[in-house]
Tab-separated table of C-alpha atoms in Angstrom:
chain	number	residue	atom	x	y	z
A	298	MET	CA	0.000	0.000	0.000
A	299	PRO	CA	1.529	3.415	-0.968
A	300	PHE	CA	2.335	5.928	1.727
A	301	PRO	CA	-0.024	8.952	1.992
A	302	ALA	CA	1.071	11.833	-0.213
A	303	GLN	CA	0.200	14.230	2.594
A	304	ARG	CA	0.430	13.585	6.299
A	305	LEU	CA	-1.519	16.407	7.907
A	306	ARG	CA	-0.742	14.955	11.317
A	307	ARG	CA	2.874	16.140	10.970
A	308	LEU	CA	1.872	19.683	11.904
A	309	ARG	CA	-0.182	18.463	14.869
A	310	ALA	CA	2.649	16.497	16.439
A	311	SER	CA	3.655	18.986	19.153
A	312	PRO	CA	2.254	22.014	20.968
A	313	GLY	CA	4.829	24.238	19.282
A	314	LEU	CA	3.887	23.091	15.796
A	315	ARG	CA	0.188	23.440	16.519
A	316	ARG	CA	0.737	26.970	17.805
A	317	MET	CA	2.766	27.930	14.725
A	318	VAL	CA	0.037	26.955	12.246
A	319	ARG	CA	-2.989	27.992	14.302
A	320	GLU	CA	-5.386	29.842	12.000
A	321	THR	CA	-7.496	31.640	14.597
A	322	PRO	CA	-5.666	33.410	17.436
A	323	LEU	CA	-7.472	34.267	20.660
A	324	ALA	CA	-6.228	36.918	23.091
A	325	PRO	CA	-7.486	39.082	25.977
A	326	ASP	CA	-7.553	41.991	23.484
A	327	ASP	CA	-10.629	40.343	21.944
A	328	PHE	CA	-12.781	40.590	25.088
A	329	ILE	CA	-15.287	43.053	26.519
A	330	TYR	CA	-16.339	42.370	30.117
A	331	PRO	CA	-19.905	43.200	31.286
A	332	LEU	CA	-20.419	44.926	34.640
A	333	PHE	CA	-23.744	45.305	36.491
A	334	VAL	CA	-23.675	48.471	38.595
A	335	VAL	CA	-26.008	49.221	41.530
A	336	HIS	CA	-26.453	51.968	44.101
A	337	GLY	CA	-24.776	51.649	47.473
A	338	GLN	CA	-21.302	51.246	48.916
A	339	GLY	CA	-19.306	48.057	49.243
A	340	VAL	CA	-21.937	46.029	47.376
A	341	ARG	CA	-20.684	42.829	45.776
A	342	ARG	CA	-23.730	40.582	45.440
A	343	GLU	CA	-23.337	37.369	43.457
A	344	ILE	CA	-26.040	36.638	40.890
A	345	GLY	CA	-27.526	33.264	41.715
A	346	SER	CA	-27.883	32.005	38.152
A	347	MET	CA	-24.469	33.367	37.076
A	348	PRO	CA	-21.748	32.088	39.438
A	349	GLY	CA	-18.780	34.437	39.508
A	350	VAL	CA	-20.762	37.450	38.245
A	351	PHE	CA	-21.867	40.186	40.652
A	352	ASN	CA	-24.035	43.232	41.095
A	353	LEU	CA	-21.465	45.869	42.060
A	354	SER	CA	-21.624	49.283	43.681
A	355	VAL	CA	-19.534	51.949	41.948
A	356	ASP	CA	-16.538	51.493	44.282
A	357	GLU	CA	-16.548	47.752	43.656
A	358	ALA	CA	-17.010	48.293	39.905
A	359	VAL	CA	-13.882	50.459	39.917
A	360	ALA	CA	-11.914	47.672	41.612
A	361	GLU	CA	-13.271	45.194	39.074
A	362	ALA	CA	-12.326	47.518	36.212
A	363	GLN	CA	-8.787	47.784	37.539
A	364	GLU	CA	-8.513	43.995	37.669
A	365	VAL	CA	-9.916	43.678	34.150
A	366	TYR	CA	-7.426	46.199	32.777
A	367	GLY	CA	-4.574	44.443	34.559
A	368	LEU	CA	-5.475	41.210	32.782
A	369	GLY	CA	-5.113	42.890	29.392
A	370	ILE	CA	-8.833	43.153	28.653
A	371	PRO	CA	-9.339	46.485	26.860
A	372	ALA	CA	-12.990	47.286	27.604
A	373	VAL	CA	-16.006	46.921	29.864
A	374	ILE	CA	-19.682	47.420	29.084
A	375	LEU	CA	-21.873	48.863	31.826
A	376	PHE	CA	-25.440	47.916	32.745
A	377	GLY	CA	-27.170	49.960	35.428
A	378	LEU	CA	-29.796	49.050	38.003
A	379	PRO	CA	-31.592	52.250	39.017
A	380	ARG	CA	-32.727	53.222	42.476
A	381	HIS	CA	-36.306	53.722	41.224
A	382	LYS	CA	-38.213	52.721	38.081
A	383	ASP	CA	-40.895	54.744	36.306
A	384	PRO	CA	-42.748	54.711	32.958
A	385	VAL	CA	-39.988	56.658	31.166
A	386	GLY	CA	-36.904	55.590	33.096
A	387	LEU	CA	-35.791	59.034	34.249
A	388	GLU	CA	-32.585	57.852	35.916
A	389	ASN	CA	-31.457	56.543	32.541
A	390	PHE	CA	-30.492	60.061	31.447
A	391	ASP	CA	-29.886	61.687	34.841
A	392	GLU	CA	-26.327	63.021	35.234
A	393	GLY	CA	-26.400	61.492	38.724
A	394	GLY	CA	-27.636	58.130	37.454
A	395	ILE	CA	-25.866	54.938	38.412
A	396	VAL	CA	-24.248	54.390	35.009
A	397	GLN	CA	-23.139	58.020	34.767
A	398	GLN	CA	-21.531	57.707	38.210
A	399	ALA	CA	-19.775	54.503	37.202
A	400	ILE	CA	-18.453	55.961	33.944
A	401	ARG	CA	-16.867	58.914	35.711
A	402	ALA	CA	-15.363	56.794	38.479
A	403	ILE	CA	-13.940	54.143	36.156
A	404	LYS	CA	-12.505	56.633	33.672
A	405	LYS	CA	-10.837	58.515	36.530
A	406	ALA	CA	-9.338	55.359	38.056
A	407	VAL	CA	-8.482	53.497	34.832
A	408	PRO	CA	-8.239	56.104	32.047
A	409	GLY	CA	-6.849	53.601	29.551
A	410	LEU	CA	-9.846	51.277	29.841
A	411	VAL	CA	-12.496	51.648	27.130
A	412	VAL	CA	-15.914	52.207	28.724
A	413	ILE	CA	-18.953	51.152	26.710
A	414	THR	CA	-22.508	51.697	27.931
A	415	ASP	CA	-25.557	49.617	27.163
A	416	VAL	CA	-28.339	51.959	26.027
A	417	CYS	CA	-31.866	50.685	26.551
A	418	LEU	CA	-34.973	51.412	28.599
A	419	CYS	CA	-35.800	47.963	29.973
A	420	GLU	CA	-33.746	48.167	33.184
A	421	TYR	CA	-35.185	51.600	34.022
A	422	THR	CA	-38.884	51.381	33.190
A	423	ASP	CA	-41.487	50.039	35.581
A	424	HIS	CA	-42.955	47.907	32.785
A	425	GLY	CA	-39.606	46.375	31.783
A	426	HIS	CA	-39.920	46.937	28.033
A	427	CYS	CA	-37.370	48.586	25.769
A	428	PHE	CA	-39.855	51.194	24.524
A	429	ILE	CA	-41.963	54.059	25.796
A	430	LEU	CA	-45.565	52.887	26.037
A	431	ARG	CA	-48.483	54.937	24.723
A	432	GLU	CA	-51.934	53.490	25.402
A	433	GLY	CA	-50.434	50.020	25.662
A	434	ARG	CA	-48.480	50.279	22.400
A	435	PHE	CA	-44.753	50.557	21.791
A	436	ASP	CA	-44.027	54.143	20.708
A	437	ASN	CA	-40.964	53.860	18.503
A	438	ASP	CA	-40.332	57.562	17.897
A	439	ALA	CA	-40.890	58.659	21.500
A	440	THR	CA	-38.362	55.991	22.464
A	441	LEU	CA	-35.814	57.465	20.045
A	442	GLU	CA	-36.109	60.825	21.805
A	443	VAL	CA	-35.317	59.229	25.158
A	444	LEU	CA	-32.391	57.256	23.731
A	445	GLY	CA	-30.943	60.517	22.423
A	446	LYS	CA	-30.999	61.969	25.943
A	447	VAL	CA	-29.422	58.815	27.376
A	448	VAL	CA	-26.454	58.728	25.001
A	449	VAL	CA	-25.680	62.417	25.457
A	450	SER	CA	-25.629	61.944	29.243
A	451	HIS	CA	-23.307	58.943	28.866
A	452	ALA	CA	-21.000	60.816	26.515
A	453	GLN	CA	-20.870	63.800	28.863
A	454	ALA	CA	-19.848	61.424	31.675
A	455	GLY	CA	-16.990	60.088	29.529
A	456	ALA	CA	-18.231	56.974	27.732
A	457	ASP	CA	-16.102	55.943	24.751
A	458	LEU	CA	-18.826	53.974	22.982
A	459	VAL	CA	-22.588	53.740	23.428
A	460	ALA	CA	-24.342	50.487	22.592
A	461	PRO	CA	-28.075	50.695	21.794
A	462	SER	CA	-29.685	47.312	22.405
A	463	GLY	CA	-33.452	47.824	22.130
A	464	MET	CA	-33.959	46.964	18.441
A	465	VAL	CA	-35.792	50.279	18.005
A	466	ASP	CA	-36.227	51.201	14.337
A	467	GLY	CA	-33.944	54.115	13.462
A	468	MET	CA	-32.064	53.990	16.760
A	469	VAL	CA	-28.567	54.353	15.307
A	470	ALA	CA	-29.471	57.395	13.180
A	471	ALA	CA	-31.231	59.074	16.108
A	472	ILE	CA	-28.353	58.370	18.477
A	473	ARG	CA	-25.733	59.543	16.017
A	474	ALA	CA	-27.671	62.763	15.448
A	475	ALA	CA	-28.079	63.378	19.182
A	476	LEU	CA	-24.394	62.795	19.886
A	477	ASP	CA	-23.289	65.087	17.074
A	478	ALA	CA	-25.724	67.821	18.088
A	479	GLY	CA	-24.483	67.554	21.668
A	480	GLY	CA	-20.847	68.035	20.669
A	481	HIS	CA	-19.863	64.367	20.953
A	482	ALA	CA	-18.896	63.563	17.386
A	483	MET	CA	-16.062	61.304	18.579
A	484	THR	CA	-18.274	59.080	20.738
A	485	GLY	CA	-18.810	55.870	18.792
A	486	VAL	CA	-21.884	53.667	18.375
A	487	MET	CA	-21.659	49.905	18.846
A	488	SER	CA	-25.073	48.716	17.692
A	489	TYR	CA	-26.816	45.562	18.811
A	490	ALA	CA	-27.716	45.328	15.136
A	491	VAL	CA	-28.836	41.703	15.118
A	492	LYS	CA	-30.535	40.756	18.374
A	493	TYR	CA	-32.795	37.738	18.533
A	494	ALA	CA	-35.753	37.074	20.825
A	495	SER	CA	-33.864	34.333	22.617
A	496	GLY	CA	-34.442	31.997	25.525
A	497	PHE	CA	-30.760	32.365	26.427
A	498	TYR	CA	-31.272	35.725	28.175
A	499	GLY	CA	-32.878	34.367	31.347
A	500	PRO	CA	-29.979	34.779	33.801
A	501	PHE	CA	-29.273	38.313	32.528
A	502	ARG	CA	-32.796	39.357	33.436
A	503	GLU	CA	-32.099	38.292	37.001
A	504	ALA	CA	-28.794	40.179	36.967
A	505	ALA	CA	-30.287	43.387	35.546
A	506	ASN	CA	-33.795	43.047	37.021
A	507	SER	CA	-35.132	43.694	33.526
A	508	ALA	CA	-37.788	41.070	32.816
A	509	PRO	CA	-40.895	42.579	31.181
A	510	ALA	CA	-43.837	43.036	33.531
A	511	PHE	CA	-46.183	41.740	30.842
A	512	GLY	CA	-45.888	40.029	27.484
A	513	ASP	CA	-42.533	39.417	25.827
A	514	ARG	CA	-40.129	41.074	23.385
A	515	HIS	CA	-40.983	39.164	20.236
A	516	ALA	CA	-42.593	42.270	18.723
A	517	TYR	CA	-39.226	44.018	18.443
A	518	GLN	CA	-36.440	41.445	18.772
A	519	MET	CA	-35.790	39.148	15.820
A	520	ASP	CA	-37.349	35.751	15.108
A	521	PRO	CA	-34.705	33.046	15.724
A	522	ALA	CA	-35.726	31.396	12.440
A	523	ASN	CA	-34.608	34.383	10.320
A	524	ALA	CA	-31.132	34.857	8.866
A	525	ARG	CA	-31.666	37.031	5.772
A	526	GLU	CA	-33.387	39.586	7.982
A	527	ALA	CA	-30.142	39.901	9.947
A	528	LEU	CA	-28.449	41.349	6.897
A	529	LEU	CA	-31.262	43.875	6.490
A	530	GLU	CA	-30.943	44.958	10.121
A	531	ALA	CA	-27.157	45.221	9.959
A	532	GLY	CA	-27.264	47.028	6.623
A	533	LEU	CA	-29.613	49.689	7.992
A	534	ASP	CA	-27.325	50.292	10.954
A	535	VAL	CA	-24.330	50.662	8.657
A	536	GLN	CA	-26.247	53.249	6.621
A	537	GLU	CA	-27.289	55.087	9.795
A	538	GLY	CA	-23.714	55.468	11.008
A	539	ALA	CA	-22.859	52.549	13.304
A	540	ASP	CA	-19.169	52.166	14.088
A	541	VAL	CA	-19.372	48.555	15.327
A	542	LEU	CA	-22.015	45.887	14.668
A	543	MET	CA	-23.061	43.156	17.086
A	544	VAL	CA	-24.813	39.788	16.863
A	545	LYS	CA	-26.601	38.496	19.978
A	546	PRO	CA	-26.737	35.702	21.190
A	547	GLY	CA	-23.569	33.961	20.083
A	548	LEU	CA	-23.441	30.172	20.014
A	549	PRO	CA	-26.867	29.461	18.458
A	550	TYR	CA	-26.174	32.075	15.758
A	551	LEU	CA	-22.664	31.337	14.471
A	552	ASP	CA	-24.110	31.018	10.965
A	553	VAL	CA	-25.593	34.509	11.250
A	554	LEU	CA	-22.315	35.852	12.601
A	555	ARG	CA	-20.534	34.464	9.552
A	556	ARG	CA	-23.092	35.977	7.175
A	557	VAL	CA	-22.767	39.408	8.747
A	558	ARG	CA	-18.969	39.158	8.670
A	559	GLU	CA	-18.990	38.344	4.958
A	560	ALA	CA	-21.450	41.129	4.109
A	561	PHE	CA	-19.939	44.071	6.033
A	562	ASP	CA	-16.464	45.382	6.775
A	563	LEU	CA	-17.174	47.188	10.051
A	564	PRO	CA	-15.730	45.720	13.256
A	565	LEU	CA	-18.037	42.930	14.399
A	566	ALA	CA	-18.864	41.971	17.989
A	567	VAL	CA	-20.720	38.977	19.351
A	568	TYR	CA	-22.388	38.634	22.756
A	569	ASN	CA	-21.692	35.338	24.527
A	570	VAL	CA	-24.860	35.774	26.564
A	571	SER	CA	-25.810	34.849	30.110
A	572	GLY	CA	-27.567	31.576	29.280
A	573	GLU	CA	-24.548	30.342	27.346
A	574	TYR	CA	-22.328	31.258	30.293
A	575	SER	CA	-24.573	29.679	32.914
A	576	MET	CA	-24.884	26.383	31.026
A	577	VAL	CA	-21.103	25.992	30.976
A	578	LYS	CA	-20.768	26.967	34.638
A	579	ALA	CA	-23.476	24.493	35.690
A	580	ALA	CA	-21.999	21.639	33.683
A	581	ALA	CA	-18.510	22.371	35.001
A	582	ALA	CA	-19.760	22.515	38.590
A	583	ASN	CA	-21.189	19.027	38.124
A	584	GLY	CA	-17.964	17.709	36.633
A	585	TRP	CA	-19.578	17.087	33.257
A	586	LEU	CA	-17.035	19.031	31.241
A	587	ASP	CA	-13.657	20.756	31.456
A	588	GLU	CA	-14.534	24.435	31.957
A	589	ARG	CA	-11.251	25.891	30.701
A	590	ARG	CA	-11.208	23.755	27.585
A	591	VAL	CA	-14.860	24.402	26.706
A	592	VAL	CA	-14.676	28.155	27.338
A	593	LEU	CA	-11.603	28.645	25.173
A	594	GLU	CA	-13.079	26.429	22.461
A	595	THR	CA	-16.286	28.471	22.513
A	596	LEU	CA	-14.514	31.819	22.346
A	597	THR	CA	-12.309	30.552	19.518
A	598	ALA	CA	-15.445	29.521	17.632
A	599	PHE	CA	-16.685	33.124	17.757
A	600	LYS	CA	-13.405	34.381	16.342
A	601	ARG	CA	-13.357	31.658	13.684
A	602	ALA	CA	-16.901	32.608	12.619
A	603	GLY	CA	-15.798	36.212	12.100
A	604	ALA	CA	-16.071	38.143	15.362
A	605	ASP	CA	-13.489	40.806	16.121
A	606	LEU	CA	-14.804	41.435	19.647
A	607	ILE	CA	-16.465	39.132	22.179
A	608	LEU	CA	-18.649	40.340	25.031
A	609	THR	CA	-18.346	37.547	27.568
A	610	TYR	CA	-18.719	36.881	31.291
A	611	HIS	CA	-15.848	34.409	30.887
A	612	ALA	CA	-13.456	37.256	30.010
A	613	LYS	CA	-11.462	37.363	33.243
A	614	ASP	CA	-11.000	33.606	33.482
A	615	ALA	CA	-10.201	33.309	29.785
A	616	ALA	CA	-7.649	36.122	29.997
A	617	ARG	CA	-5.931	34.413	32.925
A	618	TRP	CA	-5.761	31.112	31.074
A	619	LEU	CA	-4.445	32.740	27.908
A	620	ASN	CA	-1.873	34.759	29.840
A	621	GLN	CA	-0.615	31.543	31.421
A	622	GLY	CA	0.224	30.264	27.932
């Protein structure tokens, strides 16, 4: 029997060879770490469904940001839990709001860290939806006005990027216009351009106290069965002035991530969401899988599918593992 003409195993024979020919590098530079910020002092409250993730007061968020930066992770994204909720979400655009406080404190303590802010209404409204309600209906254009106020307040506090996540029609154009009119032309927009109505968000809603008080979000988030629509959504955000696009969730939508990557040249982020994180943590806690191996494999899959940036609750652990070599 003739010998094989090619022996692909030759380049898999040692760790050094495998590292030399690795097609998809993964590094802490790829990560964005989410932080959930709450009022108070010295608050570090673990989220039951997300082991290792905490609701943090501003002082604790600063300490977390310092640790993140020390690990080589370039950015955090902030989610705020207000002191009070109301139909509009007034704290969302209050200069003394929890996110505005956290931006200022983190930028003062860690000026080199990129601070991104999630921009939505759901955490701040008493009804838990991402829109202003008018007579029981979602008022798209009234919501755009509020989002404009929110992003200007975040930019004034020092945010580097704002990240609208509500799937509100026209949100990128409205936000870009508000930022420019407010003198913040250099504040970028990272759009949750392709966000599906997913069952994988459950633990996040505990973390951010943002579950809707009635109904669901299928009327504005995307149908999980649709892929072509993702290109329409992303294309509109490109036209409206987005600086970075995002696909959310991650693992169930790697095909969509690849399609968006092939269609557009903007930097592309993916959100490795709470349900994906919690499944791995639960399985690892039961000894059913190797957490380090599975996490790094998952994050590599996002990069291989086309992501430039990965929002992930695994960021600190993954950075430590990668830094160990």
